[in-house]
Tab-separated table of C-alpha atoms in Angstrom:
chain	number	residue	atom	x	y	z
A	1	MET	CA	-0.874	-3.826	-47.759
A	2	THR	CA	-3.940	-5.427	-46.388
A	3	GLN	CA	-7.464	-3.695	-47.709
A	4	VAL	CA	-9.037	-5.513	-44.449
A	5	THR	CA	-8.011	-4.520	-41.113
A	6	GLU	CA	-9.008	-6.238	-38.261
A	7	HIS	CA	-9.219	-4.312	-34.913
A	8	GLY	CA	-10.947	-6.380	-32.595
A	9	GLY	CA	-14.486	-5.901	-30.157
A	10	GLY	CA	-16.160	-5.583	-33.540
A	11	VAL	CA	-14.699	-2.740	-35.577
A	12	TRP	CA	-12.349	-3.129	-38.856
A	13	SER	CA	-11.043	-0.810	-41.185
A	14	LEU	CA	-11.422	-0.678	-44.998
A	15	ARG	CA	-8.618	0.930	-47.460
A	16	VAL	CA	-10.606	2.821	-49.568
A	17	PRO	CA	-8.233	4.704	-52.403
A	18	ILE	CA	-8.340	8.594	-52.903
A	19	PRO	CA	-7.821	9.132	-56.999
A	20	ASP	CA	-4.688	11.247	-57.818
A	21	ASN	CA	-3.850	12.152	-54.380
A	22	PRO	CA	-0.656	11.883	-52.388
A	23	LEU	CA	-2.592	10.454	-49.469
A	24	GLY	CA	-3.457	7.332	-50.902
A	25	HIS	CA	-6.503	6.264	-49.342
A	26	THR	CA	-9.322	6.951	-46.392
A	27	LEU	CA	-9.624	4.704	-44.070
A	28	VAL	CA	-13.229	3.408	-43.681
A	29	HIS	CA	-14.413	2.355	-40.289
A	30	VAL	CA	-17.116	-0.598	-39.745
A	31	LEU	CA	-18.646	-1.057	-36.699
A	32	ASP	CA	-20.688	-3.908	-35.869
A	33	THR	CA	-24.063	-2.724	-33.829
A	34	GLY	CA	-27.051	-4.274	-32.641
A	35	ARG	CA	-29.237	-3.179	-36.007
A	36	GLY	CA	-26.335	-3.825	-38.346
A	37	PRO	CA	-22.686	-2.621	-39.572
A	38	VAL	CA	-22.336	1.468	-39.153
A	39	LEU	CA	-19.530	3.277	-41.375
A	40	VAL	CA	-17.508	5.773	-40.113
A	41	ASP	CA	-16.648	7.868	-43.348
A	42	THR	CA	-16.991	6.252	-46.708
A	43	GLY	CA	-14.474	7.472	-49.133
A	44	TRP	CA	-14.155	9.401	-52.506
A	45	ASP	CA	-17.249	9.128	-55.066
A	46	ASP	CA	-14.966	7.582	-57.574
A	47	PRO	CA	-15.876	4.287	-59.409
A	48	GLU	CA	-12.673	2.379	-58.275
A	49	SER	CA	-13.001	4.015	-54.409
A	50	TRP	CA	-17.009	2.314	-54.830
A	51	SER	CA	-15.576	-1.143	-56.079
A	52	GLU	CA	-13.141	-1.145	-53.220
A	53	LEU	CA	-15.539	-0.209	-50.435
A	54	ASN	CA	-17.637	-3.279	-51.679
A	55	ASP	CA	-14.787	-5.201	-51.705
A	56	GLY	CA	-13.792	-4.520	-48.337
A	57	LEU	CA	-17.291	-5.324	-46.934
A	58	GLY	CA	-17.534	-8.456	-49.126
A	59	ALA	CA	-14.294	-9.517	-47.245
A	60	LEU	CA	-16.536	-8.731	-43.908
A	61	GLY	CA	-19.333	-11.192	-45.677
A	62	ILE	CA	-21.815	-7.937	-45.672
A	63	THR	CA	-22.720	-5.667	-48.539
A	64	ALA	CA	-23.329	-2.173	-48.855
A	65	GLY	CA	-26.708	-3.122	-48.826
A	66	ASP	CA	-26.853	-4.630	-45.387
A	67	VAL	CA	-25.311	-1.034	-43.965
A	68	HIS	CA	-27.528	0.457	-41.226
A	69	GLY	CA	-25.882	3.928	-40.559
A	70	VAL	CA	-23.005	6.049	-41.662
A	71	VAL	CA	-21.573	8.460	-39.321
A	72	ILE	CA	-19.402	11.225	-41.155
A	73	THR	CA	-16.389	12.804	-39.728
A	74	HIS	CA	-16.356	15.803	-41.739
A	75	HIS	CA	-17.671	17.009	-45.135
A	76	HIS	CA	-14.528	16.932	-46.970
A	77	PRO	CA	-15.129	14.163	-50.467
A	78	ASP	CA	-12.584	11.913	-49.197
A	79	HIS	CA	-14.993	11.021	-46.206
A	80	HIS	CA	-18.259	11.812	-47.105
A	81	GLY	CA	-18.078	11.138	-50.569
A	82	LEU	CA	-19.869	7.816	-51.279
A	83	SER	CA	-22.324	8.247	-48.502
A	84	GLY	CA	-25.052	8.784	-50.885
A	85	ARG	CA	-24.179	5.452	-52.746
A	86	VAL	CA	-24.491	3.764	-49.402
A	87	ARG	CA	-27.662	5.363	-48.957
A	88	GLU	CA	-29.327	4.202	-52.261
A	89	GLU	CA	-27.980	0.684	-51.680
A	90	SER	CA	-29.402	0.446	-47.955
A	91	GLY	CA	-31.367	3.079	-46.957
A	92	ALA	CA	-29.106	3.758	-44.456
A	93	TRP	CA	-29.243	7.336	-42.473
A	94	ILE	CA	-26.159	9.841	-42.771
A	95	ALA	CA	-25.220	11.738	-39.611
A	96	MET	CA	-23.143	14.825	-39.252
A	97	HIS	CA	-22.365	17.934	-36.950
A	98	ALA	CA	-24.729	20.833	-38.002
A	99	ALA	CA	-21.481	23.038	-38.683
A	100	ASP	CA	-20.539	20.755	-41.930
A	101	THR	CA	-23.798	19.828	-42.878
A	102	ALA	CA	-24.475	23.462	-43.160
A	103	VAL	CA	-21.670	23.542	-45.821
A	104	VAL	CA	-23.157	20.714	-47.571
A	105	ARG	CA	-26.320	22.556	-47.913
A	106	ARG	CA	-25.055	25.351	-49.032
A	107	THR	CA	-22.865	23.560	-51.394
A	108	ARG	CA	-25.507	21.997	-53.330
A	109	GLU	CA	-28.072	25.183	-53.127
A	110	SER	CA	-25.359	27.692	-54.831
A	111	ASP	CA	-24.799	28.480	-58.024
A	112	PRO	CA	-21.612	26.606	-59.323
A	113	GLY	CA	-19.691	29.943	-60.710
A	114	THR	CA	-20.302	31.110	-56.657
A	115	TRP	CA	-17.781	29.336	-55.790
A	116	LEU	CA	-15.115	30.158	-58.385
A	117	ASP	CA	-16.438	33.831	-57.469
A	118	TYR	CA	-15.309	33.391	-53.590
A	119	LEU	CA	-12.113	31.929	-54.592
A	120	ALA	CA	-10.765	34.430	-57.041
A	121	ARG	CA	-12.165	37.319	-54.886
A	122	LYS	CA	-10.620	36.059	-51.478
A	123	LEU	CA	-7.023	34.792	-53.557
A	124	ALA	CA	-7.256	39.120	-54.745
A	125	ALA	CA	-7.579	40.003	-51.216
A	126	ALA	CA	-5.043	37.780	-50.055
A	127	GLY	CA	-2.167	39.302	-52.794
A	128	ALA	CA	-2.689	36.733	-55.611
A	129	PRO	CA	-0.750	37.717	-58.695
A	130	GLU	CA	-2.768	37.623	-62.081
A	131	ASP	CA	-1.257	35.189	-63.603
A	132	HIS	CA	-2.903	32.765	-60.651
A	133	LEU	CA	-6.059	34.225	-60.669
A	134	ALA	CA	-6.581	34.220	-64.636
A	135	PRO	CA	-7.277	30.286	-64.634
A	136	LEU	CA	-9.745	31.238	-61.814
A	137	ARG	CA	-12.200	33.303	-64.312
A	138	ALA	CA	-11.458	31.013	-67.327
A	139	ALA	CA	-13.086	28.146	-65.321
A	140	ARG	CA	-16.032	30.499	-64.088
A	141	SER	CA	-16.741	31.697	-67.795
A	142	GLY	CA	-16.238	28.218	-69.689
A	143	GLY	CA	-18.394	26.599	-66.693
A	144	ARG	CA	-15.947	23.861	-65.636
A	145	MET	CA	-16.858	24.471	-61.898
A	146	ARG	CA	-19.501	21.346	-62.218
A	147	THR	CA	-17.129	18.966	-63.004
A	148	LEU	CA	-15.512	19.632	-59.286
A	149	PRO	CA	-16.474	17.298	-56.422
A	150	GLY	CA	-18.770	18.378	-53.276
A	151	LEU	CA	-21.276	19.483	-55.741
A	152	GLY	CA	-23.445	16.594	-55.705
A	153	ALA	CA	-22.668	15.243	-51.851
A	154	ALA	CA	-25.754	13.498	-49.757
A	155	LEU	CA	-27.265	15.928	-47.600
A	156	PRO	CA	-27.089	14.364	-44.057
A	157	ASP	CA	-30.320	13.125	-42.286
A	158	ARG	CA	-29.124	13.088	-38.497
A	159	GLU	CA	-27.320	15.372	-36.494
A	160	ILE	CA	-24.373	14.470	-34.318
A	161	VAL	CA	-24.980	16.426	-31.316
A	162	PRO	CA	-21.600	17.165	-29.681
A	163	GLY	CA	-20.790	15.527	-25.911
A	164	GLU	CA	-23.837	12.876	-26.444
A	165	LEU	CA	-24.117	9.184	-27.289
A	166	LEU	CA	-24.740	8.431	-31.198
A	167	ASP	CA	-28.099	6.144	-31.464
A	168	LEU	CA	-26.119	2.968	-31.828
A	169	ALA	CA	-27.712	-0.161	-30.693
A	170	GLY	CA	-25.346	-1.995	-28.058
A	171	ARG	CA	-22.490	0.235	-28.632
A	172	ARG	CA	-21.127	3.824	-26.452
A	173	LEU	CA	-19.546	5.711	-29.281
A	174	ARG	CA	-19.841	9.359	-28.208
A	175	ALA	CA	-19.310	12.600	-30.359
A	176	VAL	CA	-16.626	15.163	-29.628
A	177	TRP	CA	-16.826	18.475	-31.326
A	178	THR	CA	-13.341	18.848	-32.680
A	179	PRO	CA	-13.472	21.977	-34.939
A	180	GLY	CA	-10.106	23.361	-37.085
A	181	HIS	CA	-10.119	21.487	-40.284
A	182	THR	CA	-13.730	22.214	-41.046
A	183	PRO	CA	-16.084	23.762	-38.551
A	184	GLY	CA	-18.140	20.462	-38.229
A	185	HIS	CA	-15.197	18.079	-37.345
A	186	VAL	CA	-15.866	15.595	-35.036
A	187	CYS	CA	-13.979	12.454	-33.311
A	188	LEU	CA	-16.165	9.750	-32.179
A	189	HIS	CA	-15.097	8.147	-28.656
A	190	LEU	CA	-15.800	4.693	-28.460
A	191	GLU	CA	-16.633	4.369	-24.382
A	192	GLU	CA	-15.868	0.511	-23.909
A	193	GLU	CA	-12.714	-1.634	-22.837
A	194	HIS	CA	-10.213	-1.756	-25.407
A	195	PRO	CA	-10.152	-5.708	-26.701
A	196	ALA	CA	-6.702	-6.344	-26.433
A	197	GLY	CA	-6.258	-4.648	-22.655
A	198	LEU	CA	-4.566	-1.381	-23.931
A	199	PRO	CA	-4.746	0.808	-20.896
A	200	GLY	CA	-6.632	3.762	-21.389
A	201	HIS	CA	-10.348	4.985	-21.847
A	202	GLY	CA	-11.501	3.037	-24.620
A	203	ARG	CA	-10.637	4.160	-29.042
A	204	LEU	CA	-10.651	7.053	-30.619
A	205	PHE	CA	-12.007	7.391	-34.222
A	206	SER	CA	-10.125	10.767	-35.278
A	207	GLY	CA	-10.926	11.443	-38.668
A	208	ASP	CA	-8.774	14.170	-39.490
A	209	HIS	CA	-8.204	16.132	-36.405
A	210	LEU	CA	-5.436	13.409	-35.057
A	211	LEU	CA	-3.220	11.720	-37.470
A	212	PRO	CA	-0.047	9.740	-36.790
A	213	GLY	CA	2.346	11.582	-38.940
A	214	ILE	CA	0.651	13.857	-40.715
A	215	SER	CA	-0.681	17.561	-39.485
A	216	PRO	CA	-4.324	18.120	-40.900
A	217	HIS	CA	-4.573	21.225	-43.222
A	218	ILE	CA	-5.996	24.053	-41.541
A	219	GLY	CA	-8.029	26.277	-43.804
A	220	LEU	CA	-10.883	29.205	-43.494
A	221	TYR	CA	-13.970	28.723	-43.253
A	222	GLU	CA	-16.274	31.304	-44.803
A	223	ASP	CA	-19.481	31.779	-46.354
A	224	PRO	CA	-19.292	32.634	-50.163
A	225	ASP	CA	-22.009	34.532	-49.869
A	226	ASP	CA	-19.927	36.384	-47.574
A	227	SER	CA	-17.210	37.039	-49.537
A	228	PRO	CA	-17.700	40.149	-51.312
A	229	LYS	CA	-17.770	42.315	-47.569
A	230	LEU	CA	-14.906	40.031	-46.239
A	231	SER	CA	-12.967	41.332	-48.971
A	232	ALA	CA	-13.979	45.025	-48.759
A	233	ALA	CA	-13.566	44.612	-44.693
A	234	LEU	CA	-9.863	42.693	-45.723
A	235	GLU	CA	-9.229	45.831	-47.665
A	236	GLN	CA	-9.234	47.781	-44.593
A	237	GLY	CA	-7.245	45.476	-42.445
A	238	VAL	CA	-10.657	45.063	-40.269
A	239	PRO	CA	-12.075	41.848	-41.658
A	240	PRO	CA	-15.712	41.007	-39.912
A	241	SER	CA	-16.696	38.235	-38.003
A	242	VAL	CA	-13.084	36.454	-38.604
A	243	THR	CA	-12.944	32.807	-37.728
A	244	ASP	CA	-10.089	31.742	-36.020
A	245	PRO	CA	-9.754	27.962	-36.933
A	246	LEU	CA	-5.993	27.421	-36.000
A	247	GLY	CA	-7.667	28.357	-32.842
A	248	ASP	CA	-10.248	26.000	-32.708
A	249	TYR	CA	-7.722	23.283	-33.961
A	250	LEU	CA	-5.562	23.914	-31.061
A	251	ASP	CA	-8.547	23.876	-28.312
A	252	SER	CA	-9.766	20.740	-29.904
A	253	LEU	CA	-6.353	19.021	-29.846
A	254	GLU	CA	-6.213	19.575	-26.086
A	255	ARG	CA	-9.362	18.507	-25.707
A	256	ILE	CA	-8.581	15.107	-27.190
A	257	GLY	CA	-5.632	15.063	-25.384
A	258	ARG	CA	-7.537	14.928	-21.965
A	259	LEU	CA	-10.069	11.493	-22.673
A	260	GLY	CA	-6.621	9.329	-22.486
A	261	VAL	CA	-7.863	6.938	-24.901
A	262	ALA	CA	-6.030	3.987	-25.535
A	263	GLU	CA	-5.541	3.633	-28.835
A	264	VAL	CA	-6.815	6.058	-32.555
A	265	LEU	CA	-8.180	4.685	-35.425
A	266	PRO	CA	-7.859	7.522	-37.891
A	267	ALA	CA	-9.320	8.300	-41.289
A	268	HIS	CA	-5.445	8.005	-43.156
A	269	GLN	CA	-2.559	6.245	-42.168
A	270	HIS	CA	-2.789	3.589	-39.607
A	271	ALA	CA	-3.708	3.581	-35.585
A	272	PHE	CA	-1.836	4.209	-33.285
A	273	PRO	CA	-1.431	4.415	-29.232
A	274	ASP	CA	-0.452	7.485	-27.333
A	275	ALA	CA	-3.040	10.285	-28.591
A	276	ALA	CA	-1.610	12.606	-25.428
A	277	GLN	CA	1.914	12.212	-27.043
A	278	ARG	CA	0.568	13.268	-30.319
A	279	VAL	CA	-1.268	15.981	-29.340
A	280	ARG	CA	1.826	17.286	-27.521
A	281	GLU	CA	3.665	16.697	-31.129
A	282	LEU	CA	1.121	18.952	-32.720
A	283	LEU	CA	0.825	21.543	-30.195
A	284	ASP	CA	5.113	22.017	-30.394
A	285	HIS	CA	4.303	21.841	-34.289
A	286	HIS	CA	2.224	24.846	-34.629
A	287	GLU	CA	3.918	26.829	-32.083
A	288	ASP	CA	6.967	26.590	-33.790
A	289	ARG	CA	5.175	27.437	-37.091
A	290	LEU	CA	3.515	30.696	-35.612
A	291	ALA	CA	7.105	31.378	-34.226
A	292	GLY	CA	8.637	31.399	-37.570
A	293	LEU	CA	5.690	32.924	-39.038
A	294	LEU	CA	6.650	35.760	-36.684
A	295	ALA	CA	10.181	36.183	-37.853
A	296	LEU	CA	9.052	36.149	-41.715
A	297	LEU	CA	6.367	39.013	-40.602
A	298	THR	CA	9.440	41.643	-39.584
A	299	THR	CA	8.915	42.568	-43.371
A	300	PRO	CA	5.091	43.502	-44.019
A	301	LEU	CA	3.866	40.697	-46.197
A	302	THR	CA	0.196	39.740	-47.512
A	303	PRO	CA	-0.835	36.507	-47.232
A	304	TRP	CA	-0.123	35.075	-50.445
A	305	GLN	CA	3.805	36.249	-49.652
A	306	LEU	CA	4.293	35.067	-46.606
A	307	ALA	CA	2.579	31.456	-48.110
A	308	GLU	CA	5.526	31.724	-50.382
A	309	ARG	CA	8.226	31.656	-47.646
A	310	MET	CA	6.788	29.296	-45.869
A	311	GLU	CA	7.782	25.572	-45.632
A	312	TRP	CA	5.992	23.117	-47.248
A	313	ASN	CA	7.148	19.601	-48.039
A	314	ARG	CA	8.616	21.255	-51.158
A	315	PRO	CA	9.686	24.325	-52.719
A	316	TRP	CA	7.033	26.766	-53.821
A	317	ASP	CA	7.714	26.949	-57.407
A	318	ARG	CA	6.987	22.901	-57.443
A	319	ILE	CA	3.873	23.239	-55.652
A	320	PRO	CA	0.731	22.414	-57.764
A	321	TYR	CA	-1.736	25.330	-58.781
A	322	GLY	CA	-4.659	23.980	-56.044
A	323	SER	CA	-2.157	23.053	-53.555
A	324	ARG	CA	-1.204	27.013	-53.490
A	325	ASN	CA	-4.613	27.923	-52.804
A	326	ILE	CA	-4.937	25.698	-49.907
A	327	ALA	CA	-1.617	27.242	-48.973
A	328	VAL	CA	-2.529	30.329	-49.155
A	329	SER	CA	-5.408	29.494	-46.593
A	330	GLU	CA	-3.455	27.757	-44.168
A	331	ALA	CA	-0.905	31.175	-44.453
A	332	GLU	CA	-4.419	33.070	-43.532
A	333	ALA	CA	-5.264	31.156	-40.493
A	334	HIS	CA	-1.958	30.962	-38.773
A	335	ILE	CA	-2.019	35.110	-39.569
A	336	ARG	CA	-5.481	35.260	-37.904
A	337	ARG	CA	-3.875	33.610	-34.434
A	338	LEU	CA	-1.329	35.920	-34.640
A	339	VAL	CA	-3.984	38.464	-34.965
A	340	LYS	CA	-5.815	37.372	-32.238
A	341	LEU	CA	-2.824	36.511	-29.834
A	342	GLY	CA	-1.707	40.430	-30.594
A	343	ARG	CA	1.641	39.431	-31.856
A	344	ALA	CA	1.021	40.699	-35.305
A	345	GLU	CA	-1.607	43.345	-37.108
A	346	ALA	CA	-2.708	44.343	-40.503
A	347	MET	CA	-1.130	47.638	-41.628
A	348	THR	CA	-3.431	50.103	-42.418
A	349	GLY	CA	-3.143	51.753	-46.303
A	350	THR	CA	-2.174	48.484	-47.537
A	351	GLU	CA	-3.895	46.951	-50.842
A	352	PRO	CA	-3.927	44.061	-50.466
A	353	VAL	CA	-3.606	44.474	-46.999
A	354	ALA	CA	-0.198	43.255	-45.550
A	355	TYR	CA	0.584	42.017	-42.335
A	356	VAL	CA	3.429	43.043	-39.985
A	357	ALA	CA	4.518	41.371	-36.302
A	358	VAL	CA	4.149	43.406	-33.755
């Protein structure tokens, strides 16, 4: 496929590869402004990705050194990874929602082993078997955490404020806070007429929030420093200050559906019209999934046991190690939603805690 796609009206997308990932690439969008080009996301911090980003910019007659600013939809490394390299080349500012900036800062400042300890405790509390926890403990003792992505991510120097226009000369780009995939995920509403005259109110840079053929991962977002007390509370079936990321995501979807945009420019796959239709599909998908999980929870299950029984894109025994961690996090997010809706509850006296439909 063509690496550079012109979307009209001074907007292009560049395909930047994600190494060893089935998604294949991130769509980095380039927005022409009166002060120079602004990037929406940057791609994974990898030599091949950096080379491809520069090749794409070169095809537009610009270089990384010409970039005026970088707007990040969320902190994940396939979106924020190359922001620091771009800033080193150009002096560009980097903007991100405060909730995701806090995640970046926390990751940079924490001892690397903190994250492995947190993950091991969380998985143990979710009911993960010992053979799954053993590699985490081995990595902790061997110091291999330092090789994982995100530990050296650039600290943003501008805050994206929901509801406000970003400071882009000659452009009306408004931030829409859409938590769910991450706590500080934002979509960006380009409040300008569609260059091809499609009906609707401008275009939407949707990041991972709204994709044409994928439902984004909805997991948990918490501070690892709170992990010990969170794990202790989970064992009693009464988590403190529990977040509801799936509820956040569903509320955010409805908010995006009401914008009535003419076209969506996502960070993966391809641009598409009719955001409202895609929003309805995703709302229906999650309602069906919650109903399916309730059927599974007629028998008490831990989050790990529930994840083993959920429908994924491949059988559980073929899901890679790291992806199982993500799957369990998604199972917990769905359980939390069911508990908040009063359709499931934690069973007292179970360790690790099991949940059952009510």
